[in-house]
Coordinates of C-alpha atoms in Angstrom, one line a residue:
S1 CA -2.2 -21.5 -1.7
K2 CA -0.5 -18.9 0.1
A3 CA -2.6 -19.2 3.3
F4 CA -3.1 -22.5 3.8
F5 CA -0.2 -24.2 1.7
S6 CA 2.7 -22.2 2.1
S7 CA 1.9 -21.5 -1.3
K8 CA 2.6 -24.8 -2.8
Y9 CA 0.3 -27.1 -5.1
M10 CA 0.5 -29.6 -7.8
E11 CA -0.8 -28.0 -10.9
K12 CA -1.9 -29.7 -14.3
H13 CA -3.4 -28.7 -17.4
L14 CA -5.9 -31.5 -18.5
S15 CA -6.4 -29.7 -21.8
M16 CA -3.2 -31.1 -22.7
F17 CA -4.2 -34.8 -22.4
K18 CA -6.2 -34.8 -25.9
N19 CA -6.2 -38.6 -26.6
G20 CA -5.8 -42.4 -25.4
N21 CA -1.9 -41.9 -25.5
Y22 CA -1.8 -40.4 -22.3
A23 CA -3.6 -43.4 -20.8
E24 CA 0.3 -43.8 -18.7
Y25 CA -0.1 -40.9 -17.4
F26 CA -3.6 -41.1 -15.7
F27 CA -2.9 -45.0 -14.8
G28 CA 0.5 -45.5 -14.4
N29 CA 2.8 -47.8 -16.6
E30 CA 6.5 -48.1 -15.0
P31 CA 8.2 -46.8 -11.5
N32 CA 9.9 -43.6 -12.0
R33 CA 8.1 -42.3 -15.2
S34 CA 6.0 -39.4 -15.1
S35 CA 2.1 -40.4 -13.8
I36 CA -0.3 -38.9 -11.6
G37 CA 0.5 -41.1 -9.0
F38 CA 4.0 -40.5 -9.1
E39 CA 3.5 -36.9 -9.2
L40 CA 1.1 -36.9 -6.1
L41 CA 3.7 -39.2 -4.6
E42 CA 6.2 -36.3 -4.9
R43 CA 4.0 -33.1 -4.5
E44 CA 5.0 -30.8 -1.7
S45 CA 1.3 -30.1 -0.3
N46 CA -2.3 -31.7 -0.1
L47 CA -3.6 -28.8 -2.7
V48 CA -4.0 -30.0 -6.3
F49 CA -5.3 -27.9 -9.5
F50 CA -6.5 -29.7 -12.4
D51 CA -7.3 -27.0 -14.7
E52 CA -10.3 -27.1 -17.6
L53 CA -11.8 -30.7 -16.7
D54 CA -14.0 -30.1 -19.6
K55 CA -11.2 -30.7 -22.1
C56 CA -10.3 -33.9 -20.3
P57 CA -11.3 -37.0 -22.5
E58 CA -13.9 -39.0 -21.0
T59 CA -11.6 -42.3 -21.0
F60 CA -9.6 -40.8 -18.1
Y61 CA -12.4 -40.4 -15.8
S62 CA -12.0 -43.7 -13.6
A63 CA -8.7 -42.0 -12.6
F64 CA -10.8 -39.0 -11.1
Y65 CA -13.4 -41.5 -9.4
T66 CA -10.2 -43.2 -7.4
L67 CA -9.1 -39.5 -6.6
F68 CA -12.6 -38.1 -5.1
D69 CA -13.6 -41.5 -3.8
N70 CA -10.7 -42.6 -1.8
T71 CA -7.7 -41.8 0.7
L72 CA -5.6 -43.9 -1.4
F73 CA -4.9 -43.4 -5.1
K74 CA -3.6 -46.6 -6.9
D75 CA -2.5 -46.5 -10.4
Y76 CA -0.5 -49.4 -11.9
T77 CA 2.6 -48.7 -10.0
Y78 CA 1.9 -46.5 -6.8
D79 CA -0.1 -46.4 -4.0
V80 CA -0.3 -42.9 -2.6
D81 CA -1.7 -41.5 0.4
I82 CA -4.0 -38.9 -0.5
S83 CA -5.9 -38.2 2.7
G84 CA -6.6 -34.4 3.3
L85 CA -6.1 -33.6 -0.3
L86 CA -8.1 -30.5 -1.7
I87 CA -8.6 -30.7 -5.5
V88 CA -9.7 -27.8 -7.1
L89 CA -11.0 -28.1 -10.8
T90 CA -11.8 -25.5 -13.0
S91 CA -13.9 -25.8 -16.4
N92 CA -15.6 -23.7 -19.0
Y93 CA -19.3 -24.4 -18.6
S94 CA -21.7 -22.1 -18.5
S95 CA -24.6 -23.7 -16.3
M96 CA -25.0 -26.6 -13.9
D97 CA -27.0 -28.2 -16.0
E98 CA -24.6 -27.9 -19.3
M99 CA -21.9 -29.5 -16.7
K100 CA -24.2 -32.2 -15.6
R101 CA -24.6 -33.3 -19.6
A102 CA -21.1 -32.8 -20.5
L103 CA -19.6 -34.8 -17.5
G104 CA -22.1 -36.9 -16.8
L105 CA -23.6 -37.6 -13.2
P106 CA -21.0 -39.9 -11.8
I107 CA -18.4 -37.2 -11.9
F108 CA -20.4 -34.3 -11.3
Y109 CA -21.9 -35.5 -8.0
R110 CA -18.5 -36.4 -6.6
I111 CA -17.7 -32.4 -7.2
D112 CA -18.7 -30.9 -3.5
K113 CA -18.7 -27.3 -4.2
F114 CA -19.4 -25.4 -7.2
I115 CA -18.2 -21.5 -7.7
H116 CA -19.5 -19.7 -10.9
F117 CA -17.5 -16.8 -12.4
E118 CA -19.2 -14.1 -14.0
D119 CA -17.8 -12.6 -17.2
F120 CA -15.5 -9.8 -16.4
G121 CA -17.3 -6.4 -16.2
A122 CA -15.7 -3.3 -18.0
K123 CA -14.4 -2.1 -14.7
D124 CA -12.6 -5.1 -14.4
I125 CA -11.4 -5.4 -18.1
Y126 CA -10.0 -1.8 -17.4
E127 CA -8.2 -2.7 -14.2
I128 CA -7.0 -5.9 -15.5
V129 CA -5.5 -3.8 -18.8
K130 CA -4.2 -1.5 -16.7
K131 CA -2.2 -3.7 -14.4
E132 CA -0.7 -5.7 -17.2
I133 CA 0.7 -2.9 -19.2
H134 CA 2.1 -1.6 -15.9
E135 CA 3.9 -5.2 -15.4
C136 CA 5.5 -5.2 -18.9
A137 CA 6.7 -1.6 -18.4
N138 CA 10.4 -2.8 -18.1
E139 CA 9.8 -4.1 -22.0
F140 CA 9.2 -0.9 -23.7
A141 CA 10.9 1.3 -21.4
G142 CA 12.8 3.9 -23.5
F143 CA 10.3 3.4 -26.4
F144 CA 7.5 4.4 -25.6
S145 CA 5.1 5.3 -22.3
E146 CA 2.3 3.0 -20.6
E147 CA -0.2 6.1 -21.4
Q148 CA 1.1 5.7 -25.2
L149 CA 0.6 1.8 -25.0
Y150 CA -2.7 2.2 -23.5
A151 CA -3.9 4.7 -26.2
V152 CA -3.1 1.8 -28.7
V153 CA -4.4 -1.1 -26.9
S154 CA -7.8 0.2 -25.3
P155 CA -9.8 0.6 -28.6
Q156 CA -8.5 -3.5 -29.2
I157 CA -9.7 -4.6 -26.2
K158 CA -13.9 -5.2 -25.7
A159 CA -15.9 -3.8 -22.9
S160 CA -17.0 -7.5 -22.5
G161 CA -16.1 -11.2 -23.4
E162 CA -12.4 -10.8 -22.4
N163 CA -10.5 -12.8 -20.3
A164 CA -7.0 -12.1 -18.7
R165 CA -5.4 -14.2 -21.7
T166 CA -6.9 -12.6 -24.4
I167 CA -6.1 -9.2 -22.8
K168 CA -2.6 -10.1 -22.4
N169 CA -1.9 -11.3 -26.1
T170 CA -3.5 -8.2 -27.3
I171 CA -1.1 -5.9 -25.0
Q172 CA 1.9 -8.2 -25.9
F173 CA 1.2 -8.2 -29.5
A174 CA 1.0 -4.0 -29.4
I175 CA 4.2 -3.8 -27.5
E176 CA 5.8 -5.7 -30.2
E177 CA 4.1 -3.9 -33.0
M178 CA 5.2 -0.4 -31.2
M179 CA 8.6 -1.4 -30.4
F180 CA 9.2 -2.3 -33.9
Q181 CA 7.5 0.7 -35.3
S182 CA 10.1 2.5 -32.8
I183 CA 12.8 0.9 -34.4
E184 CA 12.1 0.8 -37.8
R185 CA 11.6 5.1 -37.1
Q186 CA 15.3 5.1 -35.4
E187 CA 16.7 3.4 -38.4
T188 CA 15.2 5.5 -40.7
Y189 CA 16.4 8.5 -39.0
S190 CA 19.8 7.1 -38.9
S191 CA 19.8 6.5 -42.4
T192 CA 18.9 10.0 -43.5

């Protein structure tokens, strides 16, 4: 997004659309209402990011057929020029065969390129932990050091199977717990 789209993009988390109640979003309903057509019309760049396609109900796939196959996206209300649109999808499938079975061939064969991401290795996890701790340092400054937080957090984080979200949550929980303990100690010293 930085190199080609001036850091601008449209982002949607498809895991939020769990049931048929979201049909109005995908297919439109009324003018000026939140819908994919309205958001595409209002977008600031041609980069569109759909996170977790694997969590999107199959009933909404026909909206993706229109997005993937045409230069004009039409819903109930809007006709939107989508020529030049670059759509990036993420999913949590472990293999191409699993993706084919889960999505079905009509959607699968509309996807042009695939990038497989390996799980983080121990070195990657270490670097993410250190970076997250450093980025949160202002939260706990005056209570404890980055090294003290790392000493508490490192035994709680596995050397494999972690992701940025689980690491961040573990660190945040440790910060809160350590700050609470620090405040508790200060109150104990004050009352004695």
